[in-house]
Coordinates of C-alpha atoms in Angstrom, one line a residue:
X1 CA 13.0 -9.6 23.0
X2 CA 13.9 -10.1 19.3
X3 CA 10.2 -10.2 18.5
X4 CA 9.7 -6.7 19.6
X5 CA 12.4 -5.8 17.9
X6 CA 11.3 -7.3 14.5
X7 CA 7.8 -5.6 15.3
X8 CA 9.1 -2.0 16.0
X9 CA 10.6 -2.4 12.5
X10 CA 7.4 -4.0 10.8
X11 CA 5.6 -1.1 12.2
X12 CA 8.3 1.7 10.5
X13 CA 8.5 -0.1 6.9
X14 CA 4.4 -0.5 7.1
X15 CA 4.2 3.3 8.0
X16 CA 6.8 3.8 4.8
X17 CA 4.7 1.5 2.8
X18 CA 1.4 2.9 3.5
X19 CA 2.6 6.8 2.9
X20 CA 3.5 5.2 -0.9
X21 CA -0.1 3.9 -1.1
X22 CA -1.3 7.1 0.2
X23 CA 0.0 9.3 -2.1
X24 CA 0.9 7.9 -5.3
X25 CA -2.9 7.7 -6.3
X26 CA -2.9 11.2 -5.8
X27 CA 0.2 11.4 -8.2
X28 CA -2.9 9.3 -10.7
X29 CA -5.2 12.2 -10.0
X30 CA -2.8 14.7 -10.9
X31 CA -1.4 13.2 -13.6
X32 CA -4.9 12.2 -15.1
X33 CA -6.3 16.0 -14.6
X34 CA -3.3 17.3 -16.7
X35 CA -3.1 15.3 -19.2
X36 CA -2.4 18.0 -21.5
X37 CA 0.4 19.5 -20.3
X38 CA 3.3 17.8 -21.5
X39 CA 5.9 19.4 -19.7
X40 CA 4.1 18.4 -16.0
X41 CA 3.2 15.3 -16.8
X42 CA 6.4 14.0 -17.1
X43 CA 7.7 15.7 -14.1
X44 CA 4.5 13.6 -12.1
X45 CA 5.9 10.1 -14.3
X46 CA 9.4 10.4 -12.6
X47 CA 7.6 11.0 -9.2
X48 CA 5.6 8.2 -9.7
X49 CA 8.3 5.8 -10.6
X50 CA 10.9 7.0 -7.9
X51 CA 8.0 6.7 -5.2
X52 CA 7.3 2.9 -6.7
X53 CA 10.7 1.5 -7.0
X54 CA 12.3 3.0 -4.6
X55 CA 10.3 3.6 -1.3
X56 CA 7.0 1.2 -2.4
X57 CA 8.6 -2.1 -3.3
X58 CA 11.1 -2.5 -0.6
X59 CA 9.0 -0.8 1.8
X60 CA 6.3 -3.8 1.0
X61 CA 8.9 -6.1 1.2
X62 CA 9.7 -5.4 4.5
X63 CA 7.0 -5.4 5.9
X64 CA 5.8 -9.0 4.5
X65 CA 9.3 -10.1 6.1
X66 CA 8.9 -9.3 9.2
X67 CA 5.2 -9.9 9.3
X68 CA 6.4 -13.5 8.3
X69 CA 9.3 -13.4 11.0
X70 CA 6.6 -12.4 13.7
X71 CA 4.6 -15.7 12.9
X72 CA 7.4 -17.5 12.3
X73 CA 8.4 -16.6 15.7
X74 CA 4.9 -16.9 17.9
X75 CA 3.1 -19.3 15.1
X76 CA 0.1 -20.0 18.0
X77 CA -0.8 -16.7 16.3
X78 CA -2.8 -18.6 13.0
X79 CA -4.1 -20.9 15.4
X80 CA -7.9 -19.2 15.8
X81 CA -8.5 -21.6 18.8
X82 CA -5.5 -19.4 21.0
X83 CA -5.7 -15.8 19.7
X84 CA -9.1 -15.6 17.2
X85 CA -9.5 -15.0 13.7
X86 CA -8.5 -11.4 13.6
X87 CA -4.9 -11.9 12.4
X88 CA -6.2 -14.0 9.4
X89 CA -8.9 -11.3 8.5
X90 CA -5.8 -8.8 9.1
X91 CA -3.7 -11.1 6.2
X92 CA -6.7 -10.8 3.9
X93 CA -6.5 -7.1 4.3
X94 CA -2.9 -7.4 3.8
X95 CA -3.0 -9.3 0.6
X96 CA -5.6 -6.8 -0.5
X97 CA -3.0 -4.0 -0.3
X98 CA -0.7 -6.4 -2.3
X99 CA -2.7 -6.7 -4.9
X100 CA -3.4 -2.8 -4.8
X101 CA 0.6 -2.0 -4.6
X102 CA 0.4 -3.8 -7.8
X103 CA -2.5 -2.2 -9.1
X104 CA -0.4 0.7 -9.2
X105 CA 2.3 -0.4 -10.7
X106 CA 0.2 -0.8 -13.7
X107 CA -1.3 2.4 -13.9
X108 CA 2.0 4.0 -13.2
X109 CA 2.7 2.2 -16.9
X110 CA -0.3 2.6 -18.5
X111 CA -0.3 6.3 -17.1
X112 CA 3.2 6.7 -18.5
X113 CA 2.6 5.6 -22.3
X114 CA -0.6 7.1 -22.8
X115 CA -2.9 4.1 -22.9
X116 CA -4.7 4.6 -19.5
X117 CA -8.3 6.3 -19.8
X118 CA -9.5 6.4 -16.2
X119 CA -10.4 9.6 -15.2
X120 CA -9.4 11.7 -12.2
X121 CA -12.7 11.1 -10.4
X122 CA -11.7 7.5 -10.9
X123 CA -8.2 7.8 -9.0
X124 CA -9.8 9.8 -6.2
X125 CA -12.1 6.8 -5.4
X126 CA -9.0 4.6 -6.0
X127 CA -6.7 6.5 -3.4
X128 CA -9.9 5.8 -0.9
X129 CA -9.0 2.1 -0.7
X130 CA -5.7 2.1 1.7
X131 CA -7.2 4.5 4.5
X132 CA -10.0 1.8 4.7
X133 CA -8.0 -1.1 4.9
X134 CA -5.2 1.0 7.4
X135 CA -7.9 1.7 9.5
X136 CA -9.4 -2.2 9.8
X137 CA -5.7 -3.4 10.0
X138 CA -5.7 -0.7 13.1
X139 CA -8.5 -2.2 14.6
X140 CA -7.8 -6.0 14.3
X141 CA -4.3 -5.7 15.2
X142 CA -4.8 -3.4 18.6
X143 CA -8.2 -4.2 19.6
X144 CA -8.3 -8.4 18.7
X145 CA -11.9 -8.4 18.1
X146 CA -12.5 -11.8 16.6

């Protein structure tokens, strides 16, 4: 019963997490389009570091605890020979959105002091990456297909 539990929450902080990494690239792509204006720019800067540090980060660190308490608690689930191979493809995808939930932490910096030169086109492309990956997570986790 605990293990439900632990995956009712798991789903909640992921759904927390992957509203950050769905809209603070957009924050990017405003923030790169308006360069210019001083005035909304740093309004978008505070936005982006609230949304970071305080719903992002713990919201990703929740959800790699109790992804970790779900194996630690039904650990036949990294064995491919009893449920497949779609939970490791699932934690590749995973570590990719690690990687990108640090990705933005470093444009939110290089954003914030002026020293970032992608362009807005470049952010919307960037925002495309965590509907892919939420989508494939979806699949592997519901449907098992490996």
């Amino acid at each position: 019963m605990e293990y439900l539990y632990i995956k009712a929450f798991h789903i909640v902080v992921l759904v927390s997490w992957m509203a950050m990494l769905f809209y603070l690239p957009r924050l990017f792509v405003y923030h790169a389009t308006h360069r210019d204006n001083a005035e909304f720019v740093e309004i978008v800067k505070l936005q982006e570091i609230r949304l970071y540090k305080f719903i992002g980060i713990p919201a990703m660190v929740l959800t790699i605890a109790t992804g970790v308490a779900m194996i630690a608690l039904n650990p036949s689930l990294l064995k491919p020979a009893d449920s497949g191979i779609w939970l490791h493809i699932k934690l590749t995808i995973v570590l990719l959105l690690v990687v990108y939930h640090f990705a933005c932490g470093y444009f939110i910096k290089t954003l914030g002091n002026g020293l970032c030169k992608r362009t807005h086109t470049f952010f919307r492309i960037f925002n495309e990456f965590p509907t892919i990956a939420i989508i494939l997570i979806a699949f592997l986790a519901v449907c098992k297909p490996f």
